[in-house]
Amino acid sequence: MKVLAVNAGSSSLKYQLIDSDTTEVLAKGLCERIGIDGHLIAKRGGDTYYHEAPMPTHKEAIEAVFASLTSPEEGVVSSLASIDACGHRVAHGGSFKSSVLVTDETMAEMESLIELAPLHNGPEVTCIKICQELMGADKPQVAAFDTSFHQTMPAEAYSYAVPAEYVKNDRIRRYGFHGTSHRFVAARAAEMMGKPLSDLKIVTCHLGNGSSVTAVDGGKSVDTSMGFTPGAGLPMGTRCGDIDPFIVTHLMNKHNLSASDANSILNKKSGVLAVSGVSSDFRDIEAEADRGNADCQLALDMFAYGVKKLIGAYAAAMGGVDAIVFTAGVGENDGRVREAACKGLEFLGVDFDSEVNAGARGKDTVISKPGSRVQVMVIPTNEELMIVNDVVAIASGKTL
Ligand code: AMP
């Protein structure tokens, strides 16, 4: 099958066309500045094509993607009819426990979830509708949720101690995010260890611009650091992560801030950007830390300390740990963060290999020493492939 994986943001849209039989990426690309002016960067093999195209809405962006995929010069299929199905990354899946086929019923449920994640779910639902319209009703559209992997968490892990009316009426609970990535790397870790996933206790660390850590016990998420929103847990590029909630009300009262002001500060002006005073990008922060910038060093130390604390907490939650996996932009590339996060975990059975770690970048690598009781691994994530696998399973009638 040729499956298109779509990952829509508020002003961007990433896609990959994947042949599910070979897992080959036939074409991929990115639309940016949707709603502003718009351009598409399309890639096929080693070639890159750049198109300026007005994209007042996501519809024009998807039309530009389809035009590129079917163009005689840069295309990879003769017509849209050759694309068999489409999988959409959807950030918030509420109580969906797995990826689902988009039907009138599942679409209505997804629309009701927009209030929980307006910036993400709004454009994602729009994109599904546009693909239905452009590809025709006979082509399966599948929604893969960032939250669904975490639906297996027990009540003591997902509940918040707030009045029951809010829990019931406003669906307040920990949902967790990055589920597709945590699911992918946990399965890959088991493969690399040559053991059934059902026998393993794994801590997966998805560390990127947004970061979350998950406890995966026997292949199921039993706790995760993001919460009701993707702003909880670790300090991130620009998101604050866990803070005392009364800091927010205190600052709102003192500085007469609106809810939208507070949102913007906690989402866009906090995290390692705020602590370092330099950048949200770990490469910039490390470069400045090396020049002696103490604030940059503090941002790095806070982040690594946060990861280490979560590894310890989740080892306790699972009653042990067999593997620790690092993935995403920072996790896959940044040996310094990985080493700092694992330093002091010898008591858990981690025998870290600093030398191998320093050279590990962007490919499957074991970064603990042979014989280490806990295996530490770098595993590049592949959310698109996971989505495509779900599309194929659903399109062939399997229940996930
Ligand atoms: P992601 O959200 O997974 O795309 O990760 C993006 C983030 O990964 C960037 O903002 C950087 O902070 C970080 N990153 C990417 N490459 C490197 C690298 N070589 N070294 C350190 N951090 C990196």
mmCIF file of N, CA and C in Angstrom, residues 245-371:
data_model
loop_
_atom_site.group_PDB
_atom_site.id
_atom_site.type_symbol
_atom_site.label_atom_id
_atom_site.label_comp_id
_atom_site.label_asym_id
_atom_site.label_seq_id
_atom_site.Cartn_x
_atom_site.Cartn_y
_atom_site.Cartn_z
ATOM 1 N N PRO A 245 1.417 25.149 40.832
ATOM 2 C CA PRO A 245 0.317 25.824 40.123
ATOM 3 C C PRO A 245 -0.018 27.206 40.677
ATOM 4 N N PHE A 246 0.333 27.428 41.953
ATOM 5 C CA PHE A 246 -0.023 28.728 42.543
ATOM 6 C C PHE A 246 0.904 29.848 42.089
ATOM 7 N N ILE A 247 2.001 29.496 41.447
ATOM 8 C CA ILE A 247 2.835 30.545 40.836
ATOM 9 C C ILE A 247 2.001 31.257 39.769
ATOM 10 N N VAL A 248 1.191 30.492 39.062
ATOM 11 C CA VAL A 248 0.411 31.062 37.954
ATOM 12 C C VAL A 248 -0.618 32.048 38.484
ATOM 13 N N THR A 249 -1.403 31.608 39.483
ATOM 14 C CA THR A 249 -2.444 32.517 40.000
ATOM 15 C C THR A 249 -1.808 33.734 40.686
ATOM 16 N N HIS A 250 -0.676 33.501 41.344
ATOM 17 C CA HIS A 250 0.036 34.606 41.996
ATOM 18 C C HIS A 250 0.443 35.660 40.958
ATOM 19 N N LEU A 251 1.038 35.210 39.857
ATOM 20 C CA LEU A 251 1.508 36.162 38.841
ATOM 21 C C LEU A 251 0.344 36.815 38.109
ATOM 22 N N MET A 252 -0.727 36.046 37.895
ATOM 23 C CA MET A 252 -1.895 36.629 37.220
ATOM 24 C C MET A 252 -2.467 37.762 38.064
ATOM 25 N N ASN A 253 -2.579 37.520 39.374
ATOM 26 C CA ASN A 253 -3.120 38.558 40.267
ATOM 27 C C ASN A 253 -2.189 39.754 40.353
ATOM 28 N N LYS A 254 -0.916 39.463 40.553
ATOM 29 C CA LYS A 254 0.041 40.545 40.810
ATOM 30 C C LYS A 254 0.235 41.440 39.582
ATOM 31 N N HIS A 255 0.276 40.818 38.384
ATOM 32 C CA HIS A 255 0.579 41.595 37.171
ATOM 33 C C HIS A 255 -0.639 41.793 36.293
ATOM 34 N N ASN A 256 -1.822 41.451 36.834
ATOM 35 C CA ASN A 256 -3.060 41.645 36.085
ATOM 36 C C ASN A 256 -3.005 40.952 34.707
ATOM 37 N N LEU A 257 -2.584 39.708 34.715
ATOM 38 C CA LEU A 257 -2.442 38.960 33.461
ATOM 39 C C LEU A 257 -3.746 38.232 33.136
ATOM 40 N N SER A 258 -4.080 38.164 31.872
ATOM 41 C CA SER A 258 -5.245 37.370 31.456
ATOM 42 C C SER A 258 -4.822 35.906 31.330
ATOM 43 N N ALA A 259 -5.824 35.022 31.172
ATOM 44 C CA ALA A 259 -5.507 33.599 30.987
ATOM 45 C C ALA A 259 -4.664 33.418 29.729
ATOM 46 N N SER A 260 -4.982 34.210 28.713
ATOM 47 C CA SER A 260 -4.223 34.069 27.471
ATOM 48 C C SER A 260 -2.780 34.580 27.638
ATOM 49 N N ASP A 261 -2.596 35.643 28.444
ATOM 50 C CA ASP A 261 -1.219 36.101 28.748
ATOM 51 C C ASP A 261 -0.453 34.989 29.452
ATOM 52 N N ALA A 262 -1.110 34.379 30.454
ATOM 53 C CA ALA A 262 -0.438 33.335 31.242
ATOM 54 C C ALA A 262 -0.077 32.154 30.345
ATOM 55 N N ASN A 263 -1.019 31.767 29.484
ATOM 56 C CA ASN A 263 -0.763 30.672 28.542
ATOM 57 C C ASN A 263 0.455 30.945 27.700
ATOM 58 N N SER A 264 0.503 32.142 27.164
ATOM 59 C CA SER A 264 1.582 32.504 26.267
ATOM 60 C C SER A 264 2.927 32.486 27.011
ATOM 61 N N ILE A 265 2.950 32.989 28.243
ATOM 62 C CA ILE A 265 4.206 33.010 29.022
ATOM 63 C C ILE A 265 4.664 31.572 29.303
ATOM 64 N N LEU A 266 3.721 30.716 29.730
ATOM 65 C CA LEU A 266 4.099 29.356 30.152
ATOM 66 C C LEU A 266 4.426 28.451 28.965
ATOM 67 N N ASN A 267 3.812 28.743 27.808
ATOM 68 C CA ASN A 267 4.019 27.906 26.623
ATOM 69 C C ASN A 267 5.177 28.371 25.755
ATOM 70 N N LYS A 268 5.299 29.699 25.619
ATOM 71 C CA LYS A 268 6.216 30.217 24.599
ATOM 72 C C LYS A 268 7.435 30.934 25.155
ATOM 73 N N LYS A 269 7.360 31.362 26.436
ATOM 74 C CA LYS A 269 8.475 32.178 26.937
ATOM 75 C C LYS A 269 9.178 31.532 28.120
ATOM 76 N N SER A 270 8.899 30.265 28.373
ATOM 77 C CA SER A 270 9.471 29.606 29.550
ATOM 78 C C SER A 270 10.479 28.540 29.129
ATOM 79 N N GLY A 271 10.573 27.476 29.908
ATOM 80 C CA GLY A 271 11.467 26.366 29.553
ATOM 81 C C GLY A 271 12.933 26.756 29.530
ATOM 82 N N VAL A 272 13.720 25.992 28.768
ATOM 83 C CA VAL A 272 15.171 26.271 28.739
ATOM 84 C C VAL A 272 15.462 27.611 28.074
ATOM 85 N N LEU A 273 14.532 28.097 27.250
ATOM 86 C CA LEU A 273 14.707 29.448 26.680
ATOM 87 C C LEU A 273 14.780 30.481 27.801
ATOM 88 N N ALA A 274 13.836 30.372 28.755
ATOM 89 C CA ALA A 274 13.782 31.349 29.845
ATOM 90 C C ALA A 274 14.990 31.212 30.769
ATOM 91 N N VAL A 275 15.341 29.980 31.108
ATOM 92 C CA VAL A 275 16.430 29.795 32.080
ATOM 93 C C VAL A 275 17.762 30.209 31.458
ATOM 94 N N SER A 276 17.984 29.809 30.195
ATOM 95 C CA SER A 276 19.278 30.121 29.559
ATOM 96 C C SER A 276 19.362 31.591 29.164
ATOM 97 N N GLY A 277 18.206 32.187 28.842
ATOM 98 C CA GLY A 277 18.202 33.563 28.353
ATOM 99 C C GLY A 277 18.792 33.653 26.951
ATOM 100 N N VAL A 278 19.041 32.521 26.309
ATOM 101 C CA VAL A 278 19.755 32.516 25.033
ATOM 102 C C VAL A 278 18.927 31.915 23.914
ATOM 103 N N SER A 279 18.389 30.705 24.116
ATOM 104 C CA SER A 279 17.753 29.991 23.013
ATOM 105 C C SER A 279 16.934 28.831 23.565
ATOM 106 N N SER A 280 16.020 28.336 22.716
ATOM 107 C CA SER A 280 15.279 27.124 23.078
ATOM 108 C C SER A 280 15.989 25.900 22.513
ATOM 109 N N ASP A 281 17.029 26.114 21.726
ATOM 110 C CA ASP A 281 17.720 25.017 21.048
ATOM 111 C C ASP A 281 18.940 24.585 21.862
ATOM 112 N N PHE A 282 18.987 23.291 22.164
ATOM 113 C CA PHE A 282 20.060 22.788 23.028
ATOM 114 C C PHE A 282 21.451 23.012 22.432
ATOM 115 N N ARG A 283 21.555 23.056 21.102
ATOM 116 C CA ARG A 283 22.879 23.273 20.495
ATOM 117 C C ARG A 283 23.406 24.660 20.857
ATOM 118 N N ASP A 284 22.519 25.665 20.799
ATOM 119 C CA ASP A 284 22.930 27.036 21.149
ATOM 120 C C ASP A 284 23.260 27.128 22.640
ATOM 121 N N ILE A 285 22.434 26.460 23.442
ATOM 122 C CA ILE A 285 22.627 26.555 24.900
ATOM 123 C C ILE A 285 23.955 25.909 25.289
ATOM 124 N N GLU A 286 24.284 24.782 24.672
ATOM 125 C CA GLU A 286 25.552 24.112 24.998
ATOM 126 C C GLU A 286 26.748 24.942 24.545
ATOM 127 N N ALA A 287 26.618 25.557 23.375
ATOM 128 C CA ALA A 287 27.732 26.385 22.886
ATOM 129 C C ALA A 287 27.999 27.525 23.871
ATOM 130 N N GLU A 288 26.931 28.142 24.368
ATOM 131 C CA GLU A 288 27.110 29.252 25.311
ATOM 132 C C GLU A 288 27.603 28.757 26.676
ATOM 133 N N ALA A 289 27.109 27.593 27.086
ATOM 134 C CA ALA A 289 27.574 27.023 28.371
ATOM 135 C C ALA A 289 29.083 26.786 28.287
ATOM 136 N N ASP A 290 29.551 26.332 27.128
ATOM 137 C CA ASP A 290 30.990 26.083 26.957
ATOM 138 C C ASP A 290 31.793 27.379 27.010
ATOM 139 N N ARG A 291 31.132 28.503 26.718
ATOM 140 C CA ARG A 291 31.833 29.803 26.819
ATOM 141 C C ARG A 291 31.732 30.359 28.239
ATOM 142 N N GLY A 292 31.139 29.572 29.144
ATOM 143 C CA GLY A 292 31.110 29.985 30.555
ATOM 144 C C GLY A 292 29.802 30.618 31.003
ATOM 145 N N ASN A 293 28.755 30.561 30.174
ATOM 146 C CA ASN A 293 27.479 31.163 30.570
ATOM 147 C C ASN A 293 26.786 30.284 31.621
ATOM 148 N N ALA A 294 26.699 30.785 32.857
ATOM 149 C CA ALA A 294 26.191 29.982 33.978
ATOM 150 C C ALA A 294 24.693 29.700 33.832
ATOM 151 N N ASP A 295 23.949 30.637 33.246
ATOM 152 C CA ASP A 295 22.505 30.416 33.065
ATOM 153 C C ASP A 295 22.265 29.267 32.082
ATOM 154 N N CYS A 296 23.099 29.203 31.047
ATOM 155 C CA CYS A 296 22.968 28.107 30.075
ATOM 156 C C CYS A 296 23.294 26.778 30.737
ATOM 157 N N GLN A 297 24.332 26.785 31.570
ATOM 158 C CA GLN A 297 24.679 25.544 32.273
ATOM 159 C C GLN A 297 23.539 25.117 33.199
ATOM 160 N N LEU A 298 22.909 26.111 33.846
ATOM 161 C CA LEU A 298 21.789 25.777 34.743
ATOM 162 C C LEU A 298 20.634 25.151 33.953
ATOM 163 N N ALA A 299 20.337 25.701 32.768
ATOM 164 C CA ALA A 299 19.241 25.143 31.944
ATOM 165 C C ALA A 299 19.537 23.676 31.617
ATOM 166 N N LEU A 300 20.782 23.390 31.255
ATOM 167 C CA LEU A 300 21.156 22.005 30.917
ATOM 168 C C LEU A 300 21.066 21.110 32.151
ATOM 169 N N ASP A 301 21.549 21.631 33.276
ATOM 170 C CA ASP A 301 21.540 20.841 34.515
ATOM 171 C C ASP A 301 20.106 20.547 34.960
ATOM 172 N N MET A 302 19.235 21.556 34.863
ATOM 173 C CA MET A 302 17.832 21.354 35.281
ATOM 174 C C MET A 302 17.166 20.285 34.415
ATOM 175 N N PHE A 303 17.456 20.353 33.123
ATOM 176 C CA PHE A 303 16.817 19.418 32.191
ATOM 177 C C PHE A 303 17.279 17.981 32.478
ATOM 178 N N ALA A 304 18.597 17.800 32.578
ATOM 179 C CA ALA A 304 19.138 16.445 32.801
ATOM 180 C C ALA A 304 18.686 15.912 34.161
ATOM 181 N N TYR A 305 18.658 16.802 35.168
ATOM 182 C CA TYR A 305 18.209 16.384 36.504
ATOM 183 C C TYR A 305 16.745 15.928 36.460
ATOM 184 N N GLY A 306 15.945 16.657 35.668
ATOM 185 C CA GLY A 306 14.526 16.285 35.521
ATOM 186 C C GLY A 306 14.382 14.906 34.892
ATOM 187 N N VAL A 307 15.187 14.630 33.870
ATOM 188 C CA VAL A 307 15.116 13.317 33.202
ATOM 189 C C VAL A 307 15.530 12.228 34.198
ATOM 190 N N LYS A 308 16.613 12.486 34.923
ATOM 191 C CA LYS A 308 17.118 11.484 35.877
ATOM 192 C C LYS A 308 16.063 11.171 36.957
ATOM 193 N N LYS A 309 15.426 12.226 37.467
ATOM 194 C CA LYS A 309 14.405 12.022 38.511
ATOM 195 C C LYS A 309 13.260 11.160 37.987
ATOM 196 N N LEU A 310 12.875 11.409 36.722
ATOM 197 C CA LEU A 310 11.764 10.626 36.143
ATOM 198 C C LEU A 310 12.173 9.173 35.950
ATOM 199 N N ILE A 311 13.425 8.947 35.531
ATOM 200 C CA ILE A 311 13.882 7.553 35.361
ATOM 201 C C ILE A 311 13.781 6.834 36.707
ATOM 202 N N GLY A 312 14.240 7.511 37.765
ATOM 203 C CA GLY A 312 14.183 6.900 39.101
ATOM 204 C C GLY A 312 12.750 6.653 39.536
ATOM 205 N N ALA A 313 11.891 7.644 39.291
ATOM 206 C CA ALA A 313 10.487 7.520 39.705
ATOM 207 C C ALA A 313 9.823 6.359 38.970
ATOM 208 N N TYR A 314 10.113 6.238 37.688
ATOM 209 C CA TYR A 314 9.424 5.208 36.901
ATOM 210 C C TYR A 314 9.996 3.814 37.168
ATOM 211 N N ALA A 315 11.280 3.756 37.547
ATOM 212 C CA ALA A 315 11.821 2.464 37.977
ATOM 213 C C ALA A 315 11.067 2.037 39.241
ATOM 214 N N ALA A 316 10.815 2.993 40.119
ATOM 215 C CA ALA A 316 10.058 2.680 41.344
ATOM 216 C C ALA A 316 8.630 2.267 40.989
ATOM 217 N N ALA A 317 8.004 2.999 40.060
ATOM 218 C CA ALA A 317 6.610 2.694 39.691
ATOM 219 C C ALA A 317 6.488 1.287 39.109
ATOM 220 N N MET A 318 7.527 0.862 38.362
ATOM 221 C CA MET A 318 7.441 -0.442 37.695
ATOM 222 C C MET A 318 8.076 -1.562 38.530
ATOM 223 N N GLY A 319 8.748 -1.183 39.632
ATOM 224 C CA GLY A 319 9.445 -2.201 40.423
ATOM 225 C C GLY A 319 10.672 -2.720 39.701
ATOM 226 N N GLY A 320 11.332 -1.834 38.965
ATOM 227 C CA GLY A 320 12.569 -2.211 38.273
ATOM 228 C C GLY A 320 12.624 -1.605 36.888
ATOM 229 N N VAL A 321 13.770 -1.736 36.273
ATOM 230 C CA VAL A 321 13.910 -1.230 34.903
ATOM 231 C C VAL A 321 14.932 -2.085 34.165
ATOM 232 N N ASP A 322 14.585 -2.501 32.945
ATOM 233 C CA ASP A 322 15.502 -3.309 32.125
ATOM 234 C C ASP A 322 16.205 -2.462 31.078
ATOM 235 N N ALA A 323 15.535 -1.391 30.629
ATOM 236 C CA ALA A 323 16.129 -0.575 29.565
ATOM 237 C C ALA A 323 15.703 0.875 29.697
ATOM 238 N N ILE A 324 16.614 1.756 29.286
ATOM 239 C CA ILE A 324 16.315 3.193 29.214
ATOM 240 C C ILE A 324 16.593 3.590 27.769
ATOM 241 N N VAL A 325 15.618 4.224 27.133
ATOM 242 C CA VAL A 325 15.770 4.562 25.713
ATOM 243 C C VAL A 325 15.725 6.076 25.535
ATOM 244 N N PHE A 326 16.644 6.604 24.742
ATOM 245 C CA PHE A 326 16.637 8.028 24.403
ATOM 246 C C PHE A 326 16.252 8.207 22.943
ATOM 247 N N THR A 327 15.324 9.131 22.694
ATOM 248 C CA THR A 327 14.915 9.398 21.314
ATOM 249 C C THR A 327 14.549 10.867 21.129
ATOM 250 N N ALA A 328 14.260 11.241 19.863
ATOM 251 C CA ALA A 328 13.908 12.609 19.426
ATOM 252 C C ALA A 328 15.158 13.499 19.363
ATOM 253 N N GLY A 329 14.967 14.745 18.915
ATOM 254 C CA GLY A 329 16.097 15.624 18.569
ATOM 255 C C GLY A 329 17.231 15.631 19.593
ATOM 256 N N VAL A 330 16.920 15.862 20.849
ATOM 257 C CA VAL A 330 17.953 15.900 21.888
ATOM 258 C C VAL A 330 18.378 14.471 22.247
ATOM 259 N N GLY A 331 17.409 13.605 22.458
ATOM 260 C CA GLY A 331 17.701 12.229 22.879
ATOM 261 C C GLY A 331 18.550 11.466 21.869
ATOM 262 N N GLU A 332 18.331 11.730 20.587
ATOM 263 C CA GLU A 332 19.064 10.989 19.556
ATOM 264 C C GLU A 332 20.457 11.561 19.296
ATOM 265 N N ASN A 333 20.603 12.866 19.548
ATOM 266 C CA ASN A 333 21.837 13.537 19.109
ATOM 267 C C ASN A 333 22.739 14.060 20.214
ATOM 268 N N ASP A 334 22.195 14.229 21.399
ATOM 269 C CA ASP A 334 22.926 14.983 22.406
ATOM 270 C C ASP A 334 23.494 14.075 23.504
ATOM 271 N N GLY A 335 24.729 13.630 23.285
ATOM 272 C CA GLY A 335 25.380 12.726 24.234
ATOM 273 C C GLY A 335 25.566 13.359 25.599
ATOM 274 N N ARG A 336 25.728 14.665 25.603
ATOM 275 C CA ARG A 336 25.985 15.356 26.861
ATOM 276 C C ARG A 336 24.768 15.271 27.795
ATOM 277 N N VAL A 337 23.599 15.507 27.232
ATOM 278 C CA VAL A 337 22.375 15.406 28.033
ATOM 279 C C VAL A 337 22.170 13.959 28.497
ATOM 280 N N ARG A 338 22.398 13.008 27.580
ATOM 281 C CA ARG A 338 22.193 11.589 27.950
ATOM 282 C C ARG A 338 23.119 11.202 29.097
ATOM 283 N N GLU A 339 24.374 11.616 28.999
ATOM 284 C CA GLU A 339 25.334 11.228 30.046
ATOM 285 C C GLU A 339 24.956 11.875 31.379
ATOM 286 N N ALA A 340 24.590 13.155 31.331
ATOM 287 C CA ALA A 340 24.228 13.838 32.580
ATOM 288 C C ALA A 340 22.985 13.191 33.202
ATOM 289 N N ALA A 341 22.035 12.765 32.347
ATOM 290 C CA ALA A 341 20.798 12.167 32.874
ATOM 291 C C ALA A 341 21.065 10.799 33.501
ATOM 292 N N CYS A 342 22.087 10.090 33.003
ATOM 293 C CA CYS A 342 22.346 8.725 33.500
ATOM 294 C C CYS A 342 23.391 8.702 34.609
ATOM 295 N N LYS A 343 24.063 9.853 34.828
ATOM 296 C CA LYS A 343 25.109 9.894 35.842
ATOM 297 C C LYS A 343 24.488 9.649 37.225
ATOM 298 N N GLY A 344 25.066 8.746 37.966
ATOM 299 C CA GLY A 344 24.526 8.468 39.307
ATOM 300 C C GLY A 344 23.479 7.375 39.317
ATOM 301 N N LEU A 345 23.188 6.799 38.173
ATOM 302 C CA LEU A 345 22.170 5.728 38.139
ATOM 303 C C LEU A 345 22.804 4.338 38.258
ATOM 304 N N GLU A 346 24.071 4.304 38.690
ATOM 305 C CA GLU A 346 24.740 3.001 38.849
ATOM 306 C C GLU A 346 23.962 2.149 39.844
ATOM 307 N N PHE A 347 23.356 2.784 40.856
ATOM 308 C CA PHE A 347 22.631 2.019 41.884
ATOM 309 C C PHE A 347 21.450 1.246 41.300
ATOM 310 N N LEU A 348 20.982 1.717 40.116
ATOM 311 C CA LEU A 348 19.863 1.026 39.456
ATOM 312 C C LEU A 348 20.357 -0.126 38.585
ATOM 313 N N GLY A 349 21.675 -0.159 38.361
ATOM 314 C CA GLY A 349 22.233 -1.191 37.488
ATOM 315 C C GLY A 349 22.662 -0.659 36.132
ATOM 316 N N VAL A 350 22.840 0.681 36.045
ATOM 317 C CA VAL A 350 23.273 1.283 34.779
ATOM 318 C C VAL A 350 24.802 1.351 34.752
ATOM 319 N N ASP A 351 25.421 0.703 33.767
ATOM 320 C CA ASP A 351 26.872 0.836 33.569
ATOM 321 C C ASP A 351 27.038 1.560 32.228
ATOM 322 N N PHE A 352 27.147 2.868 32.312
ATOM 323 C CA PHE A 352 27.081 3.732 31.133
ATOM 324 C C PHE A 352 28.412 3.725 30.393
ATOM 325 N N ASP A 353 28.365 3.673 29.055
ATOM 326 C CA ASP A 353 29.594 3.690 28.259
ATOM 327 C C ASP A 353 29.780 5.086 27.652
ATOM 328 N N SER A 354 30.560 5.922 28.339
ATOM 329 C CA SER A 354 30.718 7.325 27.926
ATOM 330 C C SER A 354 31.296 7.445 26.522
ATOM 331 N N GLU A 355 32.207 6.542 26.202
ATOM 332 C CA GLU A 355 32.879 6.640 24.903
ATOM 333 C C GLU A 355 31.906 6.346 23.750
ATOM 334 N N VAL A 356 31.179 5.242 23.873
ATOM 335 C CA VAL A 356 30.206 4.910 22.822
ATOM 336 C C VAL A 356 29.132 5.990 22.766
ATOM 337 N N ASN A 357 28.710 6.453 23.945
ATOM 338 C CA ASN A 357 27.669 7.482 23.993
ATOM 339 C C ASN A 357 28.092 8.737 23.244
ATOM 340 N N ALA A 358 29.351 9.154 23.422
ATOM 341 C CA ALA A 358 29.809 10.404 22.812
ATOM 342 C C ALA A 358 29.695 10.351 21.283
ATOM 343 N N GLY A 359 29.844 9.150 20.720
ATOM 344 C CA GLY A 359 29.789 9.049 19.256
ATOM 345 C C GLY A 359 28.416 8.639 18.735
ATOM 346 N N ALA A 360 27.470 8.379 19.646
ATOM 347 C CA ALA A 360 26.156 7.868 19.203
ATOM 348 C C ALA A 360 25.274 9.020 18.752
ATOM 349 N N ARG A 361 24.796 8.947 17.533
ATOM 350 C CA ARG A 361 24.021 10.046 16.976
ATOM 351 C C ARG A 361 23.097 9.518 15.895
ATOM 352 N N GLY A 362 21.823 9.631 16.128
ATOM 353 C CA GLY A 362 20.849 9.392 15.068
ATOM 354 C C GLY A 362 20.747 7.972 14.542
ATOM 355 N N LYS A 363 21.332 7.000 15.253
ATOM 356 C CA LYS A 363 21.060 5.622 14.804
ATOM 357 C C LYS A 363 21.002 4.681 16.015
ATOM 358 N N ASP A 364 20.346 3.524 15.811
ATOM 359 C CA ASP A 364 20.182 2.567 16.911
ATOM 360 C C ASP A 364 21.536 2.224 17.513
ATOM 361 N N THR A 365 21.735 2.507 18.792
ATOM 362 C CA THR A 365 23.018 2.234 19.438
ATOM 363 C C THR A 365 22.785 1.882 20.910
ATOM 364 N N VAL A 366 23.489 0.868 21.399
ATOM 365 C CA VAL A 366 23.469 0.577 22.834
ATOM 366 C C VAL A 366 24.587 1.397 23.461
ATOM 367 N N ILE A 367 24.262 2.243 24.427
ATOM 368 C CA ILE A 367 25.270 3.142 25.014
ATOM 369 C C ILE A 367 25.603 2.765 26.457
ATOM 370 N N SER A 368 25.194 1.564 26.866
ATOM 371 C CA SER A 368 25.670 1.018 28.145
ATOM 372 C C SER A 368 26.721 -0.027 27.813
ATOM 373 N N LYS A 369 27.541 -0.358 28.832
ATOM 374 C CA LYS A 369 28.609 -1.346 28.589
ATOM 375 C C LYS A 369 28.019 -2.747 28.490
ATOM 376 N N PRO A 370 28.690 -3.634 27.755
ATOM 377 C CA PRO A 370 28.214 -5.014 27.714
ATOM 378 C C PRO A 370 28.156 -5.535 29.161
ATOM 379 N N GLY A 371 27.081 -6.220 29.501
ATOM 380 C CA GLY A 371 26.962 -6.730 30.876
ATOM 381 C C GLY A 371 26.219 -5.787 31.802
#
